[in-house]
Short mmCIF file of C-alpha atoms and ligand atoms in Angstrom, two decimals:
data_model
loop_
_atom_site.label_atom_id
_atom_site.label_comp_id
_atom_site.label_asym_id
_atom_site.label_seq_id
_atom_site.Cartn_x
_atom_site.Cartn_y
_atom_site.Cartn_z
CA MET A 1 -14.87 -3.02 -24.38
CA ARG A 2 -17.26 -1.78 -21.74
CA TYR A 3 -15.59 -4.05 -19.22
CA GLY A 4 -12.11 -3.78 -20.52
CA LEU A 5 -10.59 -2.75 -17.21
CA GLY A 6 -12.29 -5.68 -15.54
CA VAL A 7 -10.96 -8.19 -17.99
CA VAL A 8 -7.43 -7.02 -17.38
CA ALA A 9 -7.88 -7.22 -13.68
CA MET A 10 -9.47 -10.67 -13.92
CA SER A 11 -6.39 -12.01 -15.81
CA PHE A 12 -4.20 -10.78 -13.06
CA VAL A 13 -6.30 -12.32 -10.33
CA LEU A 14 -6.51 -15.66 -12.17
CA ALA A 15 -2.73 -15.79 -12.30
CA SER A 16 -2.67 -15.58 -8.51
CA ALA A 17 -5.59 -17.90 -7.87
CA VAL A 18 -3.49 -20.15 -5.75
CA SER A 19 -4.13 -17.84 -2.83
CA GLY A 20 -7.68 -19.12 -2.86
CA GLN A 21 -6.43 -22.54 -1.81
CA THR A 22 -5.30 -21.44 1.64
CA PRO A 23 -6.99 -23.72 4.18
CA ARG A 24 -9.80 -21.97 5.88
CA GLN A 25 -10.38 -21.74 9.58
CA GLY A 26 -13.52 -22.87 11.34
CA GLY A 27 -16.89 -23.54 9.91
CA SER A 28 -17.17 -27.16 11.01
CA THR A 29 -20.24 -28.10 12.98
CA CYS A 30 -21.12 -30.98 15.24
CA SER A 31 -24.44 -31.63 13.56
CA SER A 32 -22.98 -34.39 11.47
CA ALA A 33 -22.43 -36.48 14.57
CA SER A 34 -26.11 -37.27 14.72
CA ARG A 35 -26.40 -38.25 11.14
CA MET A 36 -27.66 -41.76 10.47
CA ALA A 37 -26.34 -43.96 7.71
CA PHE A 38 -29.04 -44.85 5.14
CA SER A 39 -29.84 -48.46 4.91
CA ASP A 40 -30.38 -48.15 1.16
CA GLY A 41 -26.67 -47.50 0.65
CA TRP A 42 -26.83 -43.75 -0.06
CA ASN A 43 -24.49 -42.23 2.48
CA VAL A 44 -23.85 -38.58 3.12
CA CYS A 45 -20.89 -36.68 1.61
CA LEU A 46 -22.13 -33.26 2.26
CA ARG A 47 -25.08 -31.97 4.21
CA HIS A 48 -25.41 -28.30 4.69
CA ASP A 49 -28.40 -26.55 6.29
CA PHE A 50 -27.24 -22.94 6.27
CA ASP A 51 -27.68 -22.86 10.05
CA THR A 52 -24.71 -20.49 10.66
CA ALA A 53 -23.87 -17.13 9.09
CA PHE A 54 -20.32 -15.86 8.87
CA GLY A 55 -19.03 -12.27 9.22
CA SER A 56 -20.93 -9.05 9.41
CA ASP A 57 -22.56 -9.66 6.03
CA GLN A 58 -23.82 -13.09 7.04
CA ARG A 59 -22.09 -15.10 4.33
CA PRO A 60 -22.55 -18.85 4.00
CA ASP A 61 -19.91 -21.02 5.65
CA PRO A 62 -16.65 -20.26 3.67
CA ASP A 63 -15.42 -23.80 4.45
CA VAL A 64 -18.25 -25.16 2.29
CA TRP A 65 -19.28 -22.40 -0.15
CA VAL A 66 -17.64 -20.15 -2.67
CA ILE A 67 -19.52 -16.91 -3.27
CA ASN A 68 -19.57 -15.76 -6.88
CA HIS A 69 -15.97 -16.38 -7.99
CA PRO A 70 -13.37 -14.68 -5.82
CA GLU A 71 -10.55 -15.73 -8.09
CA SER A 72 -11.70 -13.16 -10.65
CA TRP A 73 -12.59 -9.58 -10.29
CA TRP A 74 -16.25 -10.03 -11.31
CA PHE A 75 -18.32 -11.92 -13.84
CA VAL A 76 -21.26 -11.22 -16.13
CA LEU A 77 -23.60 -14.13 -16.83
CA GLY A 78 -26.17 -13.20 -19.48
CA ARG A 79 -27.29 -9.70 -18.43
CA THR A 80 -26.41 -10.12 -14.76
CA PHE A 81 -23.36 -8.89 -13.00
CA PHE A 82 -21.91 -11.06 -10.17
CA PRO A 83 -19.71 -8.73 -8.01
CA SER A 84 -16.44 -9.94 -6.62
CA PRO A 85 -16.15 -10.58 -2.84
CA VAL A 86 -12.56 -9.34 -3.17
CA TYR A 87 -13.07 -6.09 -5.08
CA HIS A 88 -16.72 -5.21 -4.18
CA PRO A 89 -16.83 -6.35 -0.55
CA GLU A 90 -19.81 -4.07 0.22
CA ALA A 91 -22.01 -5.69 -2.46
CA PRO A 92 -25.18 -7.59 -1.56
CA PHE A 93 -23.84 -11.14 -1.75
CA PRO A 94 -25.74 -14.31 -1.10
CA ARG A 95 -26.23 -14.49 2.69
CA VAL A 96 -27.65 -16.66 5.37
CA GLU A 97 -30.84 -15.66 7.22
CA ASP A 98 -32.92 -17.84 9.52
CA GLY A 99 -31.34 -21.09 8.37
CA VAL A 100 -31.73 -20.29 4.70
CA CYS A 101 -29.40 -18.99 2.04
CA VAL A 102 -30.86 -15.99 0.16
CA ILE A 103 -29.68 -15.13 -3.34
CA GLU A 104 -30.99 -11.80 -4.61
CA HIS A 105 -31.39 -10.21 -8.01
CA TYR A 106 -31.54 -6.43 -8.25
CA LEU A 107 -32.81 -4.39 -11.16
CA TYR A 108 -30.23 -1.77 -10.36
CA ASN A 109 -26.49 -2.48 -10.62
CA SER A 110 -24.56 0.33 -9.02
CA TYR A 111 -21.26 -1.17 -10.29
CA HIS A 112 -22.22 -0.63 -13.88
CA LEU A 113 -20.65 2.78 -14.62
CA ASP A 114 -21.93 3.32 -18.21
CA THR A 115 -25.22 4.97 -19.04
CA PRO A 116 -27.63 3.48 -19.85
CA LYS A 117 -26.96 0.55 -17.62
CA THR A 118 -27.47 -2.79 -19.35
CA THR A 119 -26.75 -5.18 -16.46
CA PHE A 120 -28.57 -6.38 -13.35
CA LEU A 121 -26.99 -7.36 -10.06
CA GLY A 122 -27.23 -11.08 -9.03
CA GLY A 123 -25.41 -13.75 -7.12
CA GLU A 124 -24.17 -17.30 -7.12
CA ILE A 125 -22.78 -19.86 -4.70
CA HIS A 126 -21.01 -23.17 -5.31
CA THR A 127 -19.50 -25.88 -3.15
CA VAL A 128 -15.77 -25.96 -2.46
CA MET A 129 -16.13 -29.70 -2.81
CA GLU A 130 -16.03 -31.31 -6.20
CA PHE A 131 -17.57 -34.66 -6.87
CA ASP A 132 -15.82 -37.28 -8.95
CA PRO A 133 -17.47 -39.02 -11.98
CA GLY A 134 -16.40 -42.44 -10.75
CA ASN A 135 -19.20 -42.74 -8.15
CA SER A 136 -23.02 -42.72 -8.09
CA TRP A 137 -24.03 -39.37 -6.67
CA ARG A 138 -27.30 -37.96 -5.48
CA PHE A 139 -27.59 -34.17 -5.28
CA GLU A 140 -30.53 -32.75 -3.36
CA ALA A 141 -31.70 -29.27 -2.62
CA ARG A 142 -34.75 -27.63 -1.11
CA VAL A 143 -35.48 -24.37 -2.79
CA ARG A 144 -38.17 -21.68 -3.05
CA TRP A 145 -38.55 -18.68 -5.39
CA GLU A 146 -40.40 -15.39 -4.92
CA GLU A 147 -42.77 -14.82 -7.83
CA CYS A 148 -41.14 -12.38 -10.22
CA PRO A 149 -41.49 -11.07 -13.74
CA GLY A 150 -40.40 -12.90 -16.92
CA GLY A 151 -36.78 -12.90 -18.04
CA LEU A 152 -35.20 -14.36 -14.91
CA VAL A 153 -33.59 -17.70 -14.09
CA THR A 154 -32.80 -19.45 -10.86
CA SER A 155 -31.02 -22.75 -10.72
CA PHE A 156 -29.71 -25.82 -8.94
CA PHE A 157 -26.98 -27.54 -10.93
CA THR A 158 -23.66 -29.25 -11.03
CA TYR A 159 -20.81 -27.75 -13.02
CA GLY A 160 -17.23 -28.60 -13.76
CA TYR A 161 -14.73 -26.86 -15.93
CA ASP A 162 -12.06 -28.81 -17.87
CA ASP A 163 -8.99 -26.58 -17.96
CA ALA A 164 -7.18 -28.74 -20.44
CA HIS A 165 -9.86 -28.49 -23.07
CA SER A 166 -11.54 -25.24 -22.05
CA ASP A 167 -14.98 -26.77 -21.94
CA SER A 168 -17.53 -27.62 -19.30
CA ASP A 169 -19.75 -30.34 -18.03
CA GLU A 170 -23.04 -29.61 -16.23
CA ILE A 171 -26.33 -31.12 -15.03
CA ASP A 172 -29.09 -28.59 -14.49
CA PHE A 173 -32.34 -27.70 -12.95
CA GLU A 174 -33.15 -24.24 -14.24
CA PHE A 175 -36.25 -22.38 -13.23
CA LEU A 176 -37.34 -19.77 -15.81
CA SER A 177 -39.68 -17.08 -14.59
CA ASN A 178 -41.14 -17.17 -18.11
CA GLU A 179 -42.33 -20.75 -17.44
CA VAL A 180 -42.38 -21.76 -13.81
CA PHE A 181 -45.01 -19.25 -12.76
CA GLU A 182 -47.36 -20.15 -15.59
CA PRO A 183 -50.56 -22.14 -14.93
CA VAL A 184 -48.81 -25.24 -16.04
CA PRO A 185 -45.29 -24.78 -14.70
CA GLN A 186 -42.35 -26.20 -16.58
CA VAL A 187 -38.84 -26.70 -15.31
CA MET A 188 -35.80 -26.91 -17.55
CA THR A 189 -33.54 -29.99 -17.26
CA ASN A 190 -30.31 -30.03 -19.07
CA THR A 191 -27.13 -32.04 -19.27
CA TRP A 192 -23.83 -31.04 -20.88
CA ASP A 193 -20.64 -32.83 -21.88
CA ASP A 194 -17.75 -30.85 -23.25
CA SER A 195 -20.02 -27.89 -23.67
CA ASP A 196 -22.58 -29.86 -25.75
CA GLN A 197 -26.05 -29.89 -24.32
CA LYS A 198 -29.32 -31.76 -24.34
CA PRO A 199 -32.00 -29.66 -22.70
CA GLU A 200 -35.59 -30.84 -22.04
CA GLN A 201 -38.50 -28.93 -20.55
CA ILE A 202 -40.56 -30.88 -18.10
CA PRO A 203 -44.14 -29.78 -17.22
CA ILE A 204 -45.09 -30.22 -13.54
CA SER A 205 -48.68 -29.19 -13.18
CA GLU A 206 -48.68 -29.34 -9.40
CA LEU A 207 -45.42 -27.31 -8.94
CA ASP A 208 -45.64 -24.08 -6.90
CA MET A 209 -42.16 -22.56 -6.79
CA THR A 210 -43.24 -19.94 -4.29
CA GLN A 211 -43.37 -22.85 -1.76
CA TRP A 212 -40.52 -25.10 -0.71
CA ASN A 213 -39.69 -27.74 -3.23
CA THR A 214 -37.14 -30.60 -3.13
CA PHE A 215 -35.35 -31.55 -6.35
CA ARG A 216 -32.75 -34.33 -6.85
CA ILE A 217 -30.20 -35.00 -9.51
CA TYR A 218 -28.75 -38.59 -9.74
CA TRP A 219 -25.45 -38.88 -11.54
CA TYR A 220 -24.39 -42.49 -12.22
CA PRO A 221 -21.20 -43.65 -13.84
CA GLU A 222 -22.91 -45.95 -16.41
CA PRO A 223 -23.43 -43.12 -17.54
CA ARG A 224 -26.95 -42.13 -16.55
CA VAL A 225 -28.55 -39.02 -15.11
CA VAL A 226 -31.98 -38.87 -13.50
CA TRP A 227 -33.86 -35.74 -12.43
CA THR A 228 -36.57 -36.04 -9.79
CA TRP A 229 -38.93 -33.85 -7.89
CA VAL A 230 -40.33 -34.73 -4.42
CA GLU A 231 -44.07 -34.22 -4.45
CA PRO A 232 -45.60 -32.29 -1.51
CA GLY A 233 -46.85 -35.64 -0.13
CA GLY A 234 -43.29 -37.00 -0.13
CA THR A 235 -43.43 -39.20 -3.21
CA GLU A 236 -40.38 -38.94 -5.45
CA ARG A 237 -41.33 -38.42 -9.06
CA VAL A 238 -38.92 -39.13 -11.90
CA LEU A 239 -39.02 -36.15 -14.29
CA ARG A 240 -36.44 -37.32 -16.79
CA GLU A 241 -33.83 -40.06 -17.32
CA GLU A 242 -30.98 -39.56 -19.76
CA THR A 243 -28.48 -42.18 -20.98
CA ASP A 244 -27.11 -40.57 -24.06
CA SER A 245 -23.42 -40.52 -23.16
CA ALA A 246 -22.66 -37.82 -25.71
CA TYR A 247 -24.30 -35.34 -23.30
CA LEU A 248 -23.46 -36.73 -19.90
CA PRO A 249 -20.73 -35.27 -17.72
CA ASP A 250 -17.45 -37.01 -17.16
CA GLU A 251 -15.59 -34.30 -15.24
CA PRO A 252 -15.50 -33.58 -11.47
CA MET A 253 -18.27 -31.17 -10.64
CA SER A 254 -19.35 -28.85 -7.79
CA VAL A 255 -22.92 -27.94 -6.85
CA TYR A 256 -24.12 -24.50 -7.87
CA PHE A 257 -27.05 -22.15 -7.30
CA ASN A 258 -27.54 -18.77 -8.98
CA PHE A 259 -29.96 -16.06 -9.95
CA TRP A 260 -29.56 -14.22 -13.23
CA ALA A 261 -31.15 -12.82 -16.38
CA PRO A 262 -30.19 -14.40 -19.79
CA THR A 263 -29.72 -12.45 -23.04
CA SER A 264 -31.84 -12.89 -26.08
CA ASP A 265 -29.53 -15.79 -27.03
CA TRP A 266 -31.63 -17.95 -24.76
CA GLY A 267 -35.06 -17.11 -26.20
CA LYS A 268 -37.13 -19.23 -23.80
CA ALA A 269 -35.72 -17.51 -20.79
CA TYR A 270 -35.36 -14.00 -22.08
CA ASP A 271 -37.87 -11.15 -21.78
CA PRO A 272 -37.14 -7.79 -23.46
CA ASN A 273 -39.52 -6.05 -21.14
CA LEU A 274 -37.16 -6.70 -18.21
CA GLU A 275 -34.78 -3.77 -18.16
CA PRO A 276 -32.12 -2.68 -15.74
CA ASP A 277 -33.17 0.33 -13.60
CA GLN A 278 -31.10 3.48 -14.31
CA GLU A 279 -31.42 4.60 -10.69
CA ASP A 280 -31.85 2.69 -7.46
CA ASN A 281 -35.44 2.06 -6.90
CA GLY A 282 -34.79 -0.78 -4.52
CA VAL A 283 -36.37 -3.44 -6.77
CA VAL A 284 -35.12 -6.90 -5.79
CA TRP A 285 -36.33 -10.50 -5.97
CA ARG A 286 -35.13 -13.42 -3.89
CA TYR A 287 -34.34 -17.12 -4.29
CA TRP A 288 -33.98 -19.25 -1.17
CA ILE A 289 -32.07 -22.45 -0.44
CA ASP A 290 -32.98 -24.29 2.73
CA TYR A 291 -30.45 -27.08 2.49
CA VAL A 292 -28.15 -29.01 0.19
CA GLU A 293 -27.32 -32.64 0.52
CA VAL A 294 -24.95 -34.75 -1.53
CA ARG A 295 -25.02 -38.53 -1.05
CA VAL A 296 -22.91 -41.29 -2.63
CA LEU A 297 -23.87 -44.90 -3.23
CA GLY A 298 -21.32 -46.68 -0.97
CA ALA A 299 -20.32 -47.63 2.54
CA ASP A 300 -19.67 -45.60 5.63
CA THR A 301 -17.25 -48.05 7.22
CA ASP A 302 -16.49 -46.13 10.45
CA GLY A 303 -20.19 -45.26 10.90
CA ASP A 304 -19.71 -41.53 11.52
CA GLY A 305 -22.30 -40.46 8.95
CA VAL A 306 -19.80 -39.54 6.25
CA ALA A 307 -19.47 -41.94 3.33
CA ASP A 308 -16.07 -43.58 2.71
CA ALA A 309 -15.86 -41.76 -0.60
CA CYS A 310 -15.73 -38.43 1.21
CA ASP A 311 -14.34 -39.40 4.62
CA GLU A 312 -10.89 -37.87 5.16
CA CYS A 313 -10.59 -39.75 8.51
CA PRO A 314 -11.64 -43.29 7.69
CA ASP A 315 -10.96 -44.72 11.21
CA THR A 316 -13.02 -42.37 13.38
CA PRO A 317 -13.62 -43.98 16.81
CA PRO A 318 -17.24 -45.00 17.42
CA GLY A 319 -19.33 -42.16 18.89
CA ALA A 320 -16.88 -39.37 18.18
CA ALA A 321 -18.34 -36.15 16.87
CA VAL A 322 -17.01 -35.41 13.39
CA ASP A 323 -16.88 -32.47 11.12
CA ALA A 324 -18.15 -32.37 7.52
CA ARG A 325 -15.06 -34.25 6.36
CA GLY A 326 -15.63 -37.18 8.72
CA CYS A 327 -12.81 -36.14 11.13
CA PRO A 328 -13.25 -35.89 14.92
CA THR A 329 -13.86 -32.35 16.09
CA GLY A 330 -13.43 -32.60 19.79
CA CYS A 331 -16.11 -29.97 20.08
CA CYS A 332 -19.29 -31.65 21.46
CA GLY A 333 -17.61 -33.66 24.16
CA ALA A 334 -15.97 -36.04 21.70
CA SER A 335 -13.19 -38.13 23.34
CA GLY A 336 -11.64 -39.57 20.22
CA PRO A 337 -8.21 -38.38 19.15
CA VAL A 338 -7.94 -36.06 16.22
CA ALA A 339 -6.80 -38.08 13.25
CA PRO A 340 -3.82 -36.60 11.38
CA LEU A 341 -4.61 -35.26 7.94
CA GLY A 342 -2.13 -37.78 6.58
CA LEU A 343 -4.55 -40.51 7.19
CA ALA A 344 -6.83 -39.24 4.45
CA VAL A 345 -7.16 -42.01 1.85
CA GLY A 346 -9.47 -42.53 -1.04
CA LEU A 347 -9.98 -38.85 -1.24
CA LEU A 348 -12.26 -38.17 -4.06
CA ILE A 349 -12.98 -34.59 -3.22
CA LEU A 350 -10.32 -32.59 -4.89
CA ASN A 351 -11.13 -29.29 -3.18
CA ARG A 352 -9.44 -27.50 -6.05
CA PHE A 353 -10.53 -24.22 -7.43
CA ALA A 354 -11.16 -24.86 -11.09
CA GLY A 355 -10.74 -21.96 -13.47
CA TYR A 356 -14.05 -20.27 -13.62
CA ARG A 357 -15.93 -20.39 -16.87
CA SER A 358 -15.18 -17.47 -19.11
CA ALA A 359 -18.58 -17.93 -20.71
CA ARG A 360 -21.37 -20.42 -20.51
CA ARG A 361 -22.81 -21.16 -23.92
CA ARG A 362 -26.55 -21.09 -24.00
CA ARG A 363 -29.20 -22.38 -26.20
CA1 LIG B 401 -31.88 -24.64 6.35
CA1 LIG B 402 -17.29 -42.51 7.51
CA1 LIG B 403 -14.56 -40.72 9.66
#
């Protein structure tokens, strides 16, 4: 029971998780006003460029992102400790720098009190928004990873937890330092339904993860999932297509990014030579996210750049600046009236805080 105290505290905090649903102030930007609807029918539900940092520790917009999992005290994924923004406010959390979100992974975890230390210190972000399985979604991210030793994993994935059945759905890009920095890089694609998975490694000989790369996940209701990579020249390459419904998600999911070190349970990703530092030598590696974009196949009837499926103000006057929810902001000289929240219809974004996974089963 190395973490017995933490488990007790986590139970208490979960019981009061409703406090996490308090509407947050600010964070809306005017940038969405200039968004153009796509003629191919994929309209924007969420576009976030990490252009603004919040607070003294430069956190990502709290209106859009959850850092680690504030409803619990802390969490350990594999061998990596994710500190709690509530109980470890001075920890190095994912932060925004120069228009990019930085997630770090430290060899030394000062919060691990036992000796020898067996955990690292990492981080995770996920969207407040959840995306419903009834639509066709396109999740896109531009990411980059500092070359680092074996045994580490970064990711871009969707994840949803089913409270009623205590299992999870997930669609993954996972980048394993064991494989992605090899002469013929491979990326891990995976899809989960009710905690059953169907992983597949995809070689991409031209991939250089130390440079910016754009990946996309398409999640269709048929069901069908497609993973793609945008080549440096701009051509989109299909890496994998999966139609086996036994492994395709059917729960609402959010978009996640994290940086962690698996245990030996996941042999492909594990490296026994990677060990936690017992004293702080300042060793850290970084994973960067330039932007995240979520599009849905469907109309944008009021033409404000936010698809109907995500537009909480469906009758925005032409030309009005809108926030990320498609509602007039009044900030950039907009003249349109602010639509009352009661007008929100067809709301597919539940904005609820699902119970955080107690464990993620791994291969
Ligand atoms: Ca950016
Ligand atoms: Ca709209
Ligand atoms: Ca609108």
